[in-house]
PDB file of C-alpha atoms in Angstrom:
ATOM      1  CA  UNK A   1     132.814 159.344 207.247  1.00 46.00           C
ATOM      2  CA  UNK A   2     134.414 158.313 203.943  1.00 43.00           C
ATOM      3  CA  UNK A   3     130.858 157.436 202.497  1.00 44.00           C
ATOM      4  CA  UNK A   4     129.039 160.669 203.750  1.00 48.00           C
ATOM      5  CA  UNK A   5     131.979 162.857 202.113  1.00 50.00           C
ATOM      6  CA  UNK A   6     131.261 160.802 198.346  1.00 47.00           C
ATOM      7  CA  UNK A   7     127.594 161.553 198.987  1.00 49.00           C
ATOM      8  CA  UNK A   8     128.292 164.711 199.145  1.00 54.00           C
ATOM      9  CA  UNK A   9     130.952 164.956 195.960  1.00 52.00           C
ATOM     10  CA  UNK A  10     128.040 163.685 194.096  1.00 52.00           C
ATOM     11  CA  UNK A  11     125.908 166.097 195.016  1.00 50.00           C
ATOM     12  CA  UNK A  12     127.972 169.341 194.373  1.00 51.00           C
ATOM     13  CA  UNK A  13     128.702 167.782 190.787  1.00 50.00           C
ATOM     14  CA  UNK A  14     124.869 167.713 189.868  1.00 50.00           C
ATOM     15  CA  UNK A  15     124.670 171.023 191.154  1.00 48.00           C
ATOM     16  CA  UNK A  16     127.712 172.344 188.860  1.00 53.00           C
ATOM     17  CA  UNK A  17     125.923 174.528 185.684  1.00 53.00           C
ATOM     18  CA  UNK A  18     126.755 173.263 182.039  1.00 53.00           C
ATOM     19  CA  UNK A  19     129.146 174.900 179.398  1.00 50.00           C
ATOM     20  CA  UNK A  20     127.540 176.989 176.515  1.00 51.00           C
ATOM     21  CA  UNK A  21     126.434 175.024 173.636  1.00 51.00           C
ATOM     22  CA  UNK A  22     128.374 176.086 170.723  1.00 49.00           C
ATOM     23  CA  UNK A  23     126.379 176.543 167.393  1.00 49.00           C
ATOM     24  CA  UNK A  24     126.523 173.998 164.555  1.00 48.00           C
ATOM     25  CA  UNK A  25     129.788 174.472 162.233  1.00 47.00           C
ATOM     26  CA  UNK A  26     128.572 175.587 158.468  1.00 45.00           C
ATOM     27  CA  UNK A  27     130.860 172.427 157.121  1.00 42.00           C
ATOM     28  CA  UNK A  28     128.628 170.113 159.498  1.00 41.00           C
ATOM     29  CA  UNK A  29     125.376 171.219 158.370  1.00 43.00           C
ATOM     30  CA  UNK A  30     122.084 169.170 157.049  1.00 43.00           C
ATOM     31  CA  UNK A  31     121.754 168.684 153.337  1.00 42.00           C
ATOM     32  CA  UNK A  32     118.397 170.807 154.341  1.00 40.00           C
ATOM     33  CA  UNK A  33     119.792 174.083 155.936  1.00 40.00           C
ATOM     34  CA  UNK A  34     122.584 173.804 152.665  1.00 39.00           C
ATOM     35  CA  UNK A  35     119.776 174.185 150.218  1.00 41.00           C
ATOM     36  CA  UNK A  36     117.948 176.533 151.963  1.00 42.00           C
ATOM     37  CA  UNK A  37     121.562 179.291 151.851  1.00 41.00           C
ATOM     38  CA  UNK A  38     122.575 178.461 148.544  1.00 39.00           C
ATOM     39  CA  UNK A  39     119.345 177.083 146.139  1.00 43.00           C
ATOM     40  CA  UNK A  40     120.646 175.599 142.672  1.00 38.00           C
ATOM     41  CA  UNK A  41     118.701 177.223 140.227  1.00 38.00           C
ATOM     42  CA  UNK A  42     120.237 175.715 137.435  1.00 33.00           C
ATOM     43  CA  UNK A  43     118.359 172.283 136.387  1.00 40.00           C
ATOM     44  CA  UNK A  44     119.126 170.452 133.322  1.00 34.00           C
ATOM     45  CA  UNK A  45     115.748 171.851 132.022  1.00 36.00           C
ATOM     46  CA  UNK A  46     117.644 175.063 132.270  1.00 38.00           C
ATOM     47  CA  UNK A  47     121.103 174.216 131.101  1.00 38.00           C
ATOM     48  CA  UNK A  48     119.358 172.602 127.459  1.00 42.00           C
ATOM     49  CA  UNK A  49     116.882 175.535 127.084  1.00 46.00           C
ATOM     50  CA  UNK A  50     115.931 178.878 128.612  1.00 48.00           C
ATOM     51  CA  UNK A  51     112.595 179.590 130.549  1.00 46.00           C
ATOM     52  CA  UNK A  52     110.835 180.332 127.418  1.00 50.00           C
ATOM     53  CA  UNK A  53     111.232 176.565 125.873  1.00 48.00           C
ATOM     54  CA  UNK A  54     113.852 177.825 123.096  1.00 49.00           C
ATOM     55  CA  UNK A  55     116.752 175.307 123.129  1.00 49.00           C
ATOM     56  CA  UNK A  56     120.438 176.342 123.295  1.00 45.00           C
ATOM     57  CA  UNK A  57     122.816 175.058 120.862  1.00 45.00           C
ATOM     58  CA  UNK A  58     125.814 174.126 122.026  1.00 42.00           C
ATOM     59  CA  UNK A  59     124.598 172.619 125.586  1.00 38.00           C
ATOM     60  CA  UNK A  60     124.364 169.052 126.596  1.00 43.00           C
ATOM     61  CA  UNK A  61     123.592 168.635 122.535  1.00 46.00           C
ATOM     62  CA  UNK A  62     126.960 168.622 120.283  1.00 47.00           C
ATOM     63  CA  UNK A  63     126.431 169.358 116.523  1.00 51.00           C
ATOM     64  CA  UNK A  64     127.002 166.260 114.573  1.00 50.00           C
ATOM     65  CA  UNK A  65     127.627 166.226 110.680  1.00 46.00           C
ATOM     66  CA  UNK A  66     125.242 164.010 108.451  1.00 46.00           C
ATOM     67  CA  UNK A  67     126.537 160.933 107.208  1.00 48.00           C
ATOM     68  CA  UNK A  68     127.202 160.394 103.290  1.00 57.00           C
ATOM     69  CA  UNK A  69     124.286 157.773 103.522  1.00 58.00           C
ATOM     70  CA  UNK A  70     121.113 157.696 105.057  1.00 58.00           C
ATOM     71  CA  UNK A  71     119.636 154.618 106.438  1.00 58.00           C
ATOM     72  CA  UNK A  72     115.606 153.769 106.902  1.00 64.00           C
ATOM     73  CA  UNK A  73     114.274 151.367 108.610  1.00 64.00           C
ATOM     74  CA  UNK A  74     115.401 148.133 107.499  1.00 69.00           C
ATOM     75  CA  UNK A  75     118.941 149.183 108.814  1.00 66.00           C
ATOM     76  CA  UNK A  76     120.249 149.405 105.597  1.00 72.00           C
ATOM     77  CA  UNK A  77     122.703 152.003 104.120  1.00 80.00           C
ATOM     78  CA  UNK A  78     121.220 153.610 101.097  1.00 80.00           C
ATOM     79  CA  UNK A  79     124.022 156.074  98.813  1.00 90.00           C
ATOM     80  CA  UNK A  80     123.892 157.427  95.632  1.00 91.00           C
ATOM     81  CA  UNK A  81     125.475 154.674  94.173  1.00 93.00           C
ATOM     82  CA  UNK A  82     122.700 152.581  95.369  1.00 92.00           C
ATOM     83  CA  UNK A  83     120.408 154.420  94.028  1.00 93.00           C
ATOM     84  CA  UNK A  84     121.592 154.439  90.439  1.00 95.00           C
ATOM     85  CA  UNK A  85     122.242 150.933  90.531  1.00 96.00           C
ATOM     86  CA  UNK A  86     118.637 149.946  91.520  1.00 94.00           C
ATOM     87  CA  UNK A  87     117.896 152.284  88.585  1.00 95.00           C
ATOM     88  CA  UNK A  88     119.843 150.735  86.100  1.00 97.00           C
ATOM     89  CA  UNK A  89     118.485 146.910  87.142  1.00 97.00           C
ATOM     90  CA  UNK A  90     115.150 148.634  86.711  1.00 96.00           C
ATOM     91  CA  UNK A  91     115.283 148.859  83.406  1.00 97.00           C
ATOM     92  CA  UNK A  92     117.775 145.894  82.848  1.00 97.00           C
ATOM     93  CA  UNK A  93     114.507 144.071  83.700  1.00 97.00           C
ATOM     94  CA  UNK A  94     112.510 145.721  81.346  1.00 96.00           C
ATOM     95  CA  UNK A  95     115.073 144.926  78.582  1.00 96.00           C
ATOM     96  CA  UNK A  96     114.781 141.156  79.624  1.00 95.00           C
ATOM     97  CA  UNK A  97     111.578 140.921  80.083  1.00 95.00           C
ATOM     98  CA  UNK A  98     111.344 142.316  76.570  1.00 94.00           C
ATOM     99  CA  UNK A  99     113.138 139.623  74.792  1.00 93.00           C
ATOM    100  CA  UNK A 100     111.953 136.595  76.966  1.00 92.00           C
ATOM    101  CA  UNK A 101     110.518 134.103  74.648  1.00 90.00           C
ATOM    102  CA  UNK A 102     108.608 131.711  77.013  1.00 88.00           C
ATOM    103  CA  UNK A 103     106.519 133.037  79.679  1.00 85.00           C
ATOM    104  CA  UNK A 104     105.833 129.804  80.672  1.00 88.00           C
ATOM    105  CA  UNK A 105     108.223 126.407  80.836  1.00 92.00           C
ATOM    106  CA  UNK A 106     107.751 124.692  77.040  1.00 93.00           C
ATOM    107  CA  UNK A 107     106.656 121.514  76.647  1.00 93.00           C
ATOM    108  CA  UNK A 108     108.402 118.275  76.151  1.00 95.00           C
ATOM    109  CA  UNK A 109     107.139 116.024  73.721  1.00 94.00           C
ATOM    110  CA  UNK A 110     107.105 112.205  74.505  1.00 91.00           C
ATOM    111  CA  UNK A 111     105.550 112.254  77.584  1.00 92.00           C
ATOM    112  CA  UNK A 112     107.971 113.380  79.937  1.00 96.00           C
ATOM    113  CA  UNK A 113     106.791 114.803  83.286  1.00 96.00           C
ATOM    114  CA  UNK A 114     108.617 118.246  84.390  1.00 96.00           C
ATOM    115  CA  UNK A 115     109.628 119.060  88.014  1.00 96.00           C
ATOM    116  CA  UNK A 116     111.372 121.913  88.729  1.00 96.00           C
ATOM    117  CA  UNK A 117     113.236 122.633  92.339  1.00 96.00           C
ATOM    118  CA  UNK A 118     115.002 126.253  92.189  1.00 94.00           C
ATOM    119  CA  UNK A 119     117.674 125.637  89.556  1.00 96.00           C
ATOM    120  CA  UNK A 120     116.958 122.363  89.324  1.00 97.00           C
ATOM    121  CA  UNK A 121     114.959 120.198  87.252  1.00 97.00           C
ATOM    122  CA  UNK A 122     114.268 116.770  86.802  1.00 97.00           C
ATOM    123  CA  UNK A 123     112.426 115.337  83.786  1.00 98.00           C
ATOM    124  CA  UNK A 124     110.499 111.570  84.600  1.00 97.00           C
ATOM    125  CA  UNK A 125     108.983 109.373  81.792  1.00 95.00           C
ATOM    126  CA  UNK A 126     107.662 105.595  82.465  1.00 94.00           C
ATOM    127  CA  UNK A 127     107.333 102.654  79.705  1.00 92.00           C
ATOM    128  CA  UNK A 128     107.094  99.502  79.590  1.00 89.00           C
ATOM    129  CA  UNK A 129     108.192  98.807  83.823  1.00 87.00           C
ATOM    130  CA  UNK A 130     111.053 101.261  83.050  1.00 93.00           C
ATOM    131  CA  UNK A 131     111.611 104.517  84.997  1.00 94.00           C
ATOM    132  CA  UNK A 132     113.711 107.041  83.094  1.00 96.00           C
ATOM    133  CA  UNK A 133     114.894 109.990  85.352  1.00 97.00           C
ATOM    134  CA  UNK A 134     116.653 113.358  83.530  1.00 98.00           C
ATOM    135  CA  UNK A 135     118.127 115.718  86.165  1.00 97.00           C
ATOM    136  CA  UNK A 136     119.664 118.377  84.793  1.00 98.00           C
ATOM    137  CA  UNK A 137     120.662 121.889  86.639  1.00 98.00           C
ATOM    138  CA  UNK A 138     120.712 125.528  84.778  1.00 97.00           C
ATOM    139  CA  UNK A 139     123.756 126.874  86.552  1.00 97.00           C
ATOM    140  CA  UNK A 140     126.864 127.575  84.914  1.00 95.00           C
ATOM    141  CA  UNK A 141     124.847 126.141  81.869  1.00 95.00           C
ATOM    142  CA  UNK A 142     125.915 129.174  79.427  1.00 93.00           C
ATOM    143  CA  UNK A 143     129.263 128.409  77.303  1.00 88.00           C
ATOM    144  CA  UNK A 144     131.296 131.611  77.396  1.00 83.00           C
ATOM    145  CA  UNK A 145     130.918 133.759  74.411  1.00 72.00           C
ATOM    146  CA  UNK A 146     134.075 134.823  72.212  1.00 65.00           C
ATOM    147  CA  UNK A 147     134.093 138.266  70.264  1.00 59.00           C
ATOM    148  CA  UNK A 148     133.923 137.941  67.175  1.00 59.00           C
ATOM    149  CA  UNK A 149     134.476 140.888  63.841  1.00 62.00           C
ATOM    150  CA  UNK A 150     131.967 141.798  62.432  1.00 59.00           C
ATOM    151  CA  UNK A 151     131.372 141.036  58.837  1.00 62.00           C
ATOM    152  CA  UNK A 152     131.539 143.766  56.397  1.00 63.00           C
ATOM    153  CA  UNK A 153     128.311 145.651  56.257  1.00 62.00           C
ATOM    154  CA  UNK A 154     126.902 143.695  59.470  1.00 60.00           C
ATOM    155  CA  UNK A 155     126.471 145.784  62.902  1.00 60.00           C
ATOM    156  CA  UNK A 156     127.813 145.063  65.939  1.00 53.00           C
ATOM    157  CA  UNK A 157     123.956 144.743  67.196  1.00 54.00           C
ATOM    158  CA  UNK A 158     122.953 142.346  64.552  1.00 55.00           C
ATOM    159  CA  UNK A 159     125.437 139.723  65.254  1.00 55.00           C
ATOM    160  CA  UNK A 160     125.151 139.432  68.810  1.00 61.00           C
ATOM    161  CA  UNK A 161     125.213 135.339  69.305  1.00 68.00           C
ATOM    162  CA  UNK A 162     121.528 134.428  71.467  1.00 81.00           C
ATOM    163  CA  UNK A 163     122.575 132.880  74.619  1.00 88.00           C
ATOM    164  CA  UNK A 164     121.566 129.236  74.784  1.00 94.00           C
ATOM    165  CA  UNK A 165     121.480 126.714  78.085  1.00 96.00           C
ATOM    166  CA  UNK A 166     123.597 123.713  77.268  1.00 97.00           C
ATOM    167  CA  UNK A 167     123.590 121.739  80.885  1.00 97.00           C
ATOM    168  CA  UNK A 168     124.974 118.853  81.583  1.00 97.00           C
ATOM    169  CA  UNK A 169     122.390 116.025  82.722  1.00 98.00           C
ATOM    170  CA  UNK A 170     122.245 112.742  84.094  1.00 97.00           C
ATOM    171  CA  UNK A 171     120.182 109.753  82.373  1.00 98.00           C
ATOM    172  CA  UNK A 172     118.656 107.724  85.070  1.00 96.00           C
ATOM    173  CA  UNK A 173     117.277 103.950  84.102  1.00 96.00           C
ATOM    174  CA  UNK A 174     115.405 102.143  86.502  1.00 94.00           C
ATOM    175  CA  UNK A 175     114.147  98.399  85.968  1.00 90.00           C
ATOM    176  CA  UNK A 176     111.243  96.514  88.072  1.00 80.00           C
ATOM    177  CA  UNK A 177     114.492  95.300  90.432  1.00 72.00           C
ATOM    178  CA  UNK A 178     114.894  98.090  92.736  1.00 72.00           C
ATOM    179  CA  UNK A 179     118.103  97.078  93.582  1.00 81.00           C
ATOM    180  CA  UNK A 180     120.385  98.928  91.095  1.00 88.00           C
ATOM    181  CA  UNK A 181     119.635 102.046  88.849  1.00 93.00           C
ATOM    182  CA  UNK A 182     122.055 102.527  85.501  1.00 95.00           C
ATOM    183  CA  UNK A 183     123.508 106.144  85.763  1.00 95.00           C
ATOM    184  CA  UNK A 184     124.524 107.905  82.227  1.00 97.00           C
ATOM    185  CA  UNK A 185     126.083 111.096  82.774  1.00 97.00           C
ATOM    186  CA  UNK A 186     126.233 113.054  79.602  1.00 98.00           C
ATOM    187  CA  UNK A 187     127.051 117.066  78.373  1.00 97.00           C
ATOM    188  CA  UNK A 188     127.048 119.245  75.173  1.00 97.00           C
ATOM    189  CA  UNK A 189     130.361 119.016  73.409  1.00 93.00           C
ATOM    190  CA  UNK A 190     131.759 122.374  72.407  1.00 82.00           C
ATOM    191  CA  UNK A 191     132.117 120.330  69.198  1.00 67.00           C
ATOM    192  CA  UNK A 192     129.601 118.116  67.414  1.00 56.00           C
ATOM    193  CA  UNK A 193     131.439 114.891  66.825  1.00 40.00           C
ATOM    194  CA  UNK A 194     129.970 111.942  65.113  1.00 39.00           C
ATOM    195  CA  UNK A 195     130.878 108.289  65.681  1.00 44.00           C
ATOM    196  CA  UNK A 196     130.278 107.659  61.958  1.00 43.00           C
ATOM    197  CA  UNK A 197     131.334 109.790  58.707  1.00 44.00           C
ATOM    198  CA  UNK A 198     127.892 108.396  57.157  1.00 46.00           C
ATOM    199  CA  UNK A 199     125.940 108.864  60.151  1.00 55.00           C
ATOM    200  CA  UNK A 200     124.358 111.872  61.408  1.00 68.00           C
ATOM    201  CA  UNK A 201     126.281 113.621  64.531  1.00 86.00           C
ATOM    202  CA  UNK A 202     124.493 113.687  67.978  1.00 92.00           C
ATOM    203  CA  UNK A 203     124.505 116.894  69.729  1.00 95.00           C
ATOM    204  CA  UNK A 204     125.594 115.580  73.202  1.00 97.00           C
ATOM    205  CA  UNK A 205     127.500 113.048  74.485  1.00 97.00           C
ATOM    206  CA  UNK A 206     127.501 110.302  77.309  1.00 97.00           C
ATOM    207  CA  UNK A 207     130.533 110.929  78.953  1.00 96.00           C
ATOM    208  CA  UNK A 208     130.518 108.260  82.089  1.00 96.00           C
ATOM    209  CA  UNK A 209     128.220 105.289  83.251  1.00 96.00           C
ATOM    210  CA  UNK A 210     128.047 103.869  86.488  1.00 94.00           C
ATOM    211  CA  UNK A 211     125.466 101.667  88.968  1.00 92.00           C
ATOM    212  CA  UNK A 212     124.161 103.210  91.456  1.00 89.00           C
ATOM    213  CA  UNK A 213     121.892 101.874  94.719  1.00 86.00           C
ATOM    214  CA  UNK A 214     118.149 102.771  93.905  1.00 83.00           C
ATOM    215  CA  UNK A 215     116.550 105.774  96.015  1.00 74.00           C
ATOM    216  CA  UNK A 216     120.458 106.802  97.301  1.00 72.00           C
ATOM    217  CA  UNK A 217     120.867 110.339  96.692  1.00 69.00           C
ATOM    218  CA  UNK A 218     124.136 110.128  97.240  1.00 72.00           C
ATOM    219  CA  UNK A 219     126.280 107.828  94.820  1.00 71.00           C
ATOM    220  CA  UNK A 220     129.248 105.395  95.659  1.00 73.00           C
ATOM    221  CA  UNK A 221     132.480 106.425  94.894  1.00 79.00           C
ATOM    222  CA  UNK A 222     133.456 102.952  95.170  1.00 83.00           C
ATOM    223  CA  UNK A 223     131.257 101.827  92.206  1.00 88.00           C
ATOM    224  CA  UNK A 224     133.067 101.489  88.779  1.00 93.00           C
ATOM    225  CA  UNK A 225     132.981 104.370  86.412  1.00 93.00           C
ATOM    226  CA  UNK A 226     133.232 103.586  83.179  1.00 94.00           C
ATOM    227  CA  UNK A 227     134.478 107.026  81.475  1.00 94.00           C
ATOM    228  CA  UNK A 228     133.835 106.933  77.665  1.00 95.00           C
ATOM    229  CA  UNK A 229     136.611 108.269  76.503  1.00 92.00           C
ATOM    230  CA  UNK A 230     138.858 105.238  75.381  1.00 89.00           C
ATOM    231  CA  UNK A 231     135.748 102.747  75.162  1.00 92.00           C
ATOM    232  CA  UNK A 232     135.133 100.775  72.018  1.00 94.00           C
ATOM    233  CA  UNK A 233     133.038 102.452  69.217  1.00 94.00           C
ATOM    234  CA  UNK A 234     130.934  99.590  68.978  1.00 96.00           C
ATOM    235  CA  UNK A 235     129.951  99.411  72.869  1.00 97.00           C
ATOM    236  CA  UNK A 236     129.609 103.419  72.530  1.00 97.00           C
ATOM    237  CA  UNK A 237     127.074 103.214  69.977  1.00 96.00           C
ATOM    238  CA  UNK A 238     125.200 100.503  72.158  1.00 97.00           C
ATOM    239  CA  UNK A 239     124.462 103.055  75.074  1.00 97.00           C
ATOM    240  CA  UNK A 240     123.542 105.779  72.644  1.00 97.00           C
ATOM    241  CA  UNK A 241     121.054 103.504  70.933  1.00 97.00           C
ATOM    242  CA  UNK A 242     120.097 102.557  74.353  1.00 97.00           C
ATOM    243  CA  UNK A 243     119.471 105.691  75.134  1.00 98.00           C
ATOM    244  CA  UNK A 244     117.407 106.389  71.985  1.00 97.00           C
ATOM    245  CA  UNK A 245     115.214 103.738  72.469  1.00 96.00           C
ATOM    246  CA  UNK A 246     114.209 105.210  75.850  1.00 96.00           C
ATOM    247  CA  UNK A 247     113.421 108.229  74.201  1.00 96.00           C
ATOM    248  CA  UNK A 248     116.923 110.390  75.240  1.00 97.00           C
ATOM    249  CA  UNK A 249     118.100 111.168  71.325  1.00 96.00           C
ATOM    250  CA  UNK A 250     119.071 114.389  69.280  1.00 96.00           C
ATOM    251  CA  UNK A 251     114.791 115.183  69.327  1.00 96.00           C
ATOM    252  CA  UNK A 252     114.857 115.168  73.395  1.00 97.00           C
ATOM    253  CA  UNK A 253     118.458 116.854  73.448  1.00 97.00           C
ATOM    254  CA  UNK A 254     117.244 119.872  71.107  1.00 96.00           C
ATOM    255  CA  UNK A 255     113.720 120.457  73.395  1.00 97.00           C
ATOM    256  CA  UNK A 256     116.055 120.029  76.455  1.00 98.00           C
ATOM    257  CA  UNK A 257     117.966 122.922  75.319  1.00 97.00           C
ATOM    258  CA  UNK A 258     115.206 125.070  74.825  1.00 96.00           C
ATOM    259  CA  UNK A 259     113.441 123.936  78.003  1.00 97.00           C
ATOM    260  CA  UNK A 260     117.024 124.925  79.964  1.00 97.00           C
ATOM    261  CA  UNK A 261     116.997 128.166  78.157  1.00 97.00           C
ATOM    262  CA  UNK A 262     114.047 129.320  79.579  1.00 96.00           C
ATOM    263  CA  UNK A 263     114.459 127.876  83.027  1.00 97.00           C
ATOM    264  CA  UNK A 264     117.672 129.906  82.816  1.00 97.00           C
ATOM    265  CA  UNK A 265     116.527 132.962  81.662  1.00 96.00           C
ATOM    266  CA  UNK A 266     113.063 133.378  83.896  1.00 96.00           C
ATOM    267  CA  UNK A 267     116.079 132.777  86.815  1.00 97.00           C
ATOM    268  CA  UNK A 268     118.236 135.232  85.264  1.00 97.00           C
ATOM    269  CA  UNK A 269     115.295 137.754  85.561  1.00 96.00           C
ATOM    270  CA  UNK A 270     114.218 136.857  88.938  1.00 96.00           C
ATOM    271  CA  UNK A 271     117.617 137.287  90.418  1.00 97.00           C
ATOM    272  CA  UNK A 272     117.704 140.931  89.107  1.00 97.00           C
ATOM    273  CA  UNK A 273     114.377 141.340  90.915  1.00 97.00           C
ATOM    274  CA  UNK A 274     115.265 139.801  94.044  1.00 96.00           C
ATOM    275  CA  UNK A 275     118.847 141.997  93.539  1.00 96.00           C
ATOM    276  CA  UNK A 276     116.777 145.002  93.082  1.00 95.00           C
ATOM    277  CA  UNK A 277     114.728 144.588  96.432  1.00 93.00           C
ATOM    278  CA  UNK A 278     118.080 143.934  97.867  1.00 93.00           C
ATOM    279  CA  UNK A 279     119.575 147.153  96.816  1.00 92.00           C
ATOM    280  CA  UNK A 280     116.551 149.201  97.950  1.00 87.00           C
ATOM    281  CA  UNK A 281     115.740 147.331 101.065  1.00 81.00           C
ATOM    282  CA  UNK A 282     112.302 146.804 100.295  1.00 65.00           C
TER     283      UNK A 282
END
């Protein structure tokens, strides 16, 4: 009995019609039906220019103010002031190049050998199993110039000192032995002093000698340095004879101020041109 009367529950349940279906809610509807009621008509096409192509200040593109410099290509800022100043080492140049006595390095006489590395410069001469080595270097070589009056009748233009290269160099005697090299480090006194009232005075001066390792660039700080200051006028005289005999006198010192002039000066000039090209990023 009690499983006939379930058969039958079931069966009057099956039998029982559905509820309406209820239509979708608006807020619950595909992303499809959405654009199909309300289309957005206005792309970004639209919103920076109208149908015609002709753009629309003001949208999606704010007006900027040019800057005070413009830059090309090399990244560089470029200003007025740049451009004057590339226009004044223009013709700086010019001037230079106008009053540049030695195209090319002059000579030394006595057989010396000329190297030169930047601002560098070494000077090598050989006799008799000797090696003689003069390095000398062209910057801060220039003595400062003082203003002077000028003389009655005499313009300002016409008294202008010429600027001379006075470097300091470094003698370097090597022997057969490769075991030691003698080391005379000597300068341009402001002052020409002479060691004799008879004699005549030497335009530069040894002012300390050392030994240093053959081949070492780099000297010994615990070698002795015998500074020339308080040494004997008699053992002075030695080492400038020395020297002389080597072929380092007032002959060699007057050619290696010329030689450091124009070293000095064809720098000079190629340091405005490289300043130049700087300055307008070429």
């Amino acid at each position: 009995m009690l499983l006939a009367r379930a058969l039958r529950a079931a069966a009057a349940a099956a039998l029982r019609p559905l509820p309406p279906r209820l239509p979708p809610s608006p807020l619950l509807r595909p992303a499809a039906l959405l654009c199909d009621a309300r289309p957005f008509t206005r792309s970004l096409w639209l919103l920076s220019g109208d149908p015609a192509g002709a753009p629309r200040p003001g949208l999606l593109r704010p007006q900027r103010a040019a800057p005070a410099g413009v830059s090309c290509g090399c990244g560089g800022l470029h200003t007025e002031g740049d451009k004057a100043f590339a226009e004044f080492l223009t013709d700086e140049i010019k001037e230079e190049k106008k009053i540049q006595k030695h195209k090319s390095m002059p000579k030394m006489s006595g057989g010396w050998e000329l190297a030169v590395h930047g601002t560098e410069a070494k000077l090598l001469r050989k006799i008799a199993g000797e090696s003689i080595t003069v390095t000398f270097n062209i910057n801060n070589s220039i003595p400062p110039a003082f203003d002077e009056e000028p003389q009655e009748g005499q313009k300002a233009d016409e008294q202008e000192p010429e600027l001379t290269s006075t470097p300091n160099f470094v003698v370097e005697v090597t022997k057969d032995d490769p075991k030691q090299t003698l080391v005379l480090d000597c300068h341009y006194p402001e002052d020409e002093i002479g060691h004799g009232e008879e004699e005549e005075s030497d335009i530069f001066s040894i002012r300390e000698v050392s030994f240093q390792p053959t081949g070492e660039s780099d000297w010994k700080d615990t070698n002795y340095n015998l500074n020339t200051d308080s040494l004997d006028w008699a053992l002075y005289d030695h080492l400038m004879d020395f020297l002389a005999d080597r072929g380092v006198d007032n002959t060699f010192a007057d050619e290696l101020i010329e030689l450091s002039t124009a070293l000095e000066h064809q720098e000079y000039i190629r340091f405005l041109e490289d300043l130049k090209s700087f300055v307008k990023c070429q």
